[in-house]
Amino acid sequence: MLDLLNRRFLFVGGKGGVGKTTIAAALASMGAEQGKSCLIVSTDPAHSLGDIFSRPIGSREMPLAANLVGLEIDPETETNRFIDAVKRNMRRLVRPELYREIDRQMELARDAPGAAEAALLERVAELMAEGLDRYDLVVFDTAPTGHTLRLLSLPEVMAAWSDGMLAHHERSRHFASLLAKLGARKPNGDELASIDHEPERRSGDSASQIRALLLARRRKFHRARRLLLDDTLSAFLLVLIPERLPILESRKALRMLRRFDIPVAAMVINRLLPRDVEGEFFNRRREQEAEYLREIEHTFAAIRRYRIPLLERDIHDFASVCRISRLLADELRRSSGLP
Amino acid sequence: MTHKKRQHASPAGGFRRAVQQLETAAEEYYRAPYRGAIARAKRDEDDLFMLFVFAEMLGIPNPAAYFTLELQPLLLERFHDWHRRMGMEHSPLDHFRCC
Ligand SMILES: Nc1ncnc2c1ncn2[C@@H]1O[C@H](COP(=O)(O)OP(=O)(O)OP(=O)(O)O)[C@@H](O)[C@H]1O
Ligand SMILES: [Mg+2]
């Protein structure tokens, strides 16, 4: 079985607050410590990567430690970049009097539902493609489950969309070439006159530009999907804590991931109560925890599971990340049967 | 080549040419409906494509709205004919006020 850290892309997901950012940071640090060049990327619009490394990170690649670079994708920045490019293209094509109208319409598009998500997908796909060349390991610290599942299902959905658009476009091209073979005369009767009035060369140009754009889109989506589904390259790690709601949510998440064929490599059971704390209260908590752990062992028997204890302090700097990273490394070694 | 020229020069060649012209006319007569049908099929295909690209702006939810944006500038020149054909007298879009 392939070692987790030999994968090129690790996605760390789970319910809100269970320790996704912590575990993602620990994995990336572990990779960096082994001499791999690592990038950790936060896809959660409410970033906390910077908090955990106790320094601002932002949407540019920021060195965090030896071999370790961090990045927080800002959907707003990405959306703006995209919309501004579209705006520039439009301005090239319309009269200057219409610039204000274009700006108004584009402002609406900027805030349209799904725009931020699409921009995020775009950036993730880009980072995966680039990451393959530039890094040994890219760890994605993702947003709580629902958001992330949608994000990961998008490549499939959008690949199908671009296939469909291309198919329509191809059919139209096919008809156009048939028409060309039949000769350029006007068809009889003509409500169809508009077709012939189309400025022939220019519409030909824009048709090939449309095709080029769609093909580029399709390539991107299919590539992201291929990388994501390849379980020698990508793995999804589900983090949970031994409590009722995270267990329920993990179950749902697994079903969804399976539906999209996304391989789940392991689960990290985080924040286990320490054994050596005495007292009535803690005994009762541990009893409850034991029940939930049994449930987890039973429900997720087919998936590898790693356990991380609750530490006495929050994970708030690189040193504490490294502590979690060492604990996780022990777990990885233990479960792979190495000394 | 020379063979053809000789035909054209002779009376028989003139006759053949007339027949050929007739054949072309007849072909044209039969082709026209095909061309009409194909042109119509092409137009339907293009209209559908326009609809997919501009759906969101017409109030039809489109999960791919974000990615259709970049196609819109390239379809500007078709836009006027399209919205007229769709039975919309004026452009439904603010920024494509083409009429
Ligand atoms: N094993 C642990 N021991 C002690 N504190 C932990 C442990 N794991 C996580 N924490 C703390 O729990 C809090 C939540 O962790 P983290 O930010 O990693 O969760 P998350 O799943 O990324 O949250 P969000 O859904 O908000 O992104 C943080 O304050 C973190 O320091
Ligand atoms: Mg987080």
PDB file of C-alpha atoms in Angstrom, chain A residues 82 86 90 93-94 101-102 104-105 109 115 118-119 122 158 161 165 168 171-172 175-176 179 182-183 185 188 192 194-195 202-203 206 209-210 213 217 221, chain B residues 28 31-32 35-36 38-43 45-46 48-49 52-53 57 64 66-78 81 85 94-97:
ATOM      1  CA  PHE A  82     -11.501  36.399 -13.995  1.00  0.00           C
ATOM      2  CA  VAL A  86     -13.875  39.105 -19.324  1.00  0.00           C
ATOM      3  CA  MET A  90     -15.946  42.813 -23.851  1.00  0.00           C
ATOM      4  CA  LEU A  93     -15.779  44.477 -28.782  1.00  0.00           C
ATOM      5  CA  VAL A  94     -18.321  47.181 -27.968  1.00  0.00           C
ATOM      6  CA  GLU A 101     -23.350  48.954 -18.906  1.00  0.00           C
ATOM      7  CA  ILE A 102     -20.710  46.240 -19.102  1.00  0.00           C
ATOM      8  CA  ARG A 104     -22.745  47.132 -14.187  1.00  0.00           C
ATOM      9  CA  GLN A 105     -23.521  43.691 -15.582  1.00  0.00           C
ATOM     10  CA  ALA A 109     -21.839  38.488 -12.194  1.00  0.00           C
ATOM     11  CA  ALA A 115     -19.101  32.545  -8.756  1.00  0.00           C
ATOM     12  CA  ALA A 118     -16.210  28.370  -9.533  1.00  0.00           C
ATOM     13  CA  ALA A 119     -13.273  30.729  -8.992  1.00  0.00           C
ATOM     14  CA  GLU A 122     -10.380  27.224 -11.107  1.00  0.00           C
ATOM     15  CA  MET A 158     -18.075  20.960 -15.219  1.00  0.00           C
ATOM     16  CA  TRP A 161     -20.854  20.715 -19.044  1.00  0.00           C
ATOM     17  CA  MET A 165     -21.149  22.717 -24.960  1.00  0.00           C
ATOM     18  CA  HIS A 168     -23.355  21.569 -29.616  1.00  0.00           C
ATOM     19  CA  ARG A 171     -22.694  19.982 -34.528  1.00  0.00           C
ATOM     20  CA  SER A 172     -23.043  23.561 -35.608  1.00  0.00           C
ATOM     21  CA  PHE A 175     -23.728  21.810 -40.407  1.00  0.00           C
ATOM     22  CA  ALA A 176     -21.683  24.794 -41.492  1.00  0.00           C
ATOM     23  CA  LEU A 179     -23.607  24.043 -46.109  1.00  0.00           C
ATOM     24  CA  LEU A 182     -23.641  22.414 -50.885  1.00  0.00           C
ATOM     25  CA  GLY A 183     -22.571  25.784 -52.175  1.00  0.00           C
ATOM     26  CA  ARG A 185     -26.326  30.128 -52.364  1.00  0.00           C
ATOM     27  CA  ASN A 188     -35.111  29.409 -50.328  1.00  0.00           C
ATOM     28  CA  LEU A 192     -32.985  32.203 -42.619  1.00  0.00           C
ATOM     29  CA  SER A 194     -29.669  36.121 -41.027  1.00  0.00           C
ATOM     30  CA  ILE A 195     -27.392  33.126 -41.313  1.00  0.00           C
ATOM     31  CA  ARG A 202     -15.469  37.170 -38.523  1.00  0.00           C
ATOM     32  CA  SER A 203     -18.016  34.667 -37.316  1.00  0.00           C
ATOM     33  CA  SER A 206     -15.120  33.828 -33.226  1.00  0.00           C
ATOM     34  CA  GLN A 209     -12.113  31.185 -30.554  1.00  0.00           C
ATOM     35  CA  ILE A 210     -15.176  29.772 -28.823  1.00  0.00           C
ATOM     36  CA  LEU A 213     -11.954  28.443 -25.060  1.00  0.00           C
ATOM     37  CA  ARG A 217     -11.933  24.574 -20.220  1.00  0.00           C
ATOM     38  CA  PHE A 221     -11.697  20.149 -15.836  1.00  0.00           C
TER      39      PHE A 221
ATOM     40  CA  GLU B  28     -29.690  23.347 -57.200  1.00  0.00           C
ATOM     41  CA  ARG B  31     -30.299  20.906 -53.034  1.00  0.00           C
ATOM     42  CA  ALA B  32     -32.072  24.018 -51.910  1.00  0.00           C
ATOM     43  CA  ARG B  35     -29.608  23.471 -47.627  1.00  0.00           C
ATOM     44  CA  GLY B  36     -32.650  25.004 -45.974  1.00  0.00           C
ATOM     45  CA  ILE B  38     -29.329  22.056 -42.729  1.00  0.00           C
ATOM     46  CA  ALA B  39     -29.258  25.808 -42.300  1.00  0.00           C
ATOM     47  CA  ARG B  40     -32.241  25.514 -39.998  1.00  0.00           C
ATOM     48  CA  ALA B  41     -30.585  22.722 -38.024  1.00  0.00           C
ATOM     49  CA  LYS B  42     -27.455  24.809 -37.704  1.00  0.00           C
ATOM     50  CA  ARG B  43     -29.428  27.801 -36.575  1.00  0.00           C
ATOM     51  CA  GLU B  45     -27.985  24.423 -32.691  1.00  0.00           C
ATOM     52  CA  ASP B  46     -26.569  27.950 -32.503  1.00  0.00           C
ATOM     53  CA  LEU B  48     -29.455  26.591 -28.162  1.00  0.00           C
ATOM     54  CA  PHE B  49     -25.819  27.402 -27.634  1.00  0.00           C
ATOM     55  CA  PHE B  52     -26.841  28.070 -22.642  1.00  0.00           C
ATOM     56  CA  VAL B  53     -24.404  30.963 -22.661  1.00  0.00           C
ATOM     57  CA  MET B  57     -28.871  36.698 -17.599  1.00  0.00           C
ATOM     58  CA  ALA B  64     -22.049  27.059 -15.235  1.00  0.00           C
ATOM     59  CA  TYR B  66     -19.336  31.732 -14.292  1.00  0.00           C
ATOM     60  CA  PHE B  67     -17.692  29.841 -17.096  1.00  0.00           C
ATOM     61  CA  THR B  68     -20.101  31.067 -19.749  1.00  0.00           C
ATOM     62  CA  LEU B  69     -19.029  34.647 -19.028  1.00  0.00           C
ATOM     63  CA  GLU B  70     -15.829  34.303 -20.986  1.00  0.00           C
ATOM     64  CA  LEU B  71     -17.790  33.089 -24.031  1.00  0.00           C
ATOM     65  CA  GLN B  72     -20.106  36.072 -24.089  1.00  0.00           C
ATOM     66  CA  PRO B  73     -17.772  38.615 -25.694  1.00  0.00           C
ATOM     67  CA  LEU B  74     -17.299  36.228 -28.611  1.00  0.00           C
ATOM     68  CA  LEU B  75     -21.024  35.947 -29.190  1.00  0.00           C
ATOM     69  CA  LEU B  76     -21.805  39.647 -29.213  1.00  0.00           C
ATOM     70  CA  GLU B  77     -22.170  39.834 -32.976  1.00  0.00           C
ATOM     71  CA  ARG B  78     -24.731  37.070 -33.036  1.00  0.00           C
ATOM     72  CA  ASP B  81     -30.246  38.354 -34.423  1.00  0.00           C
ATOM     73  CA  ARG B  85     -35.518  35.558 -33.297  1.00  0.00           C
ATOM     74  CA  ASP B  94     -28.343  45.909 -20.163  1.00  0.00           C
ATOM     75  CA  HIS B  95     -24.901  45.755 -21.577  1.00  0.00           C
ATOM     76  CA  PHE B  96     -25.927  44.433 -24.959  1.00  0.00           C
ATOM     77  CA  ARG B  97     -28.300  47.229 -25.737  1.00  0.00           C
TER      78      ARG B  97
END
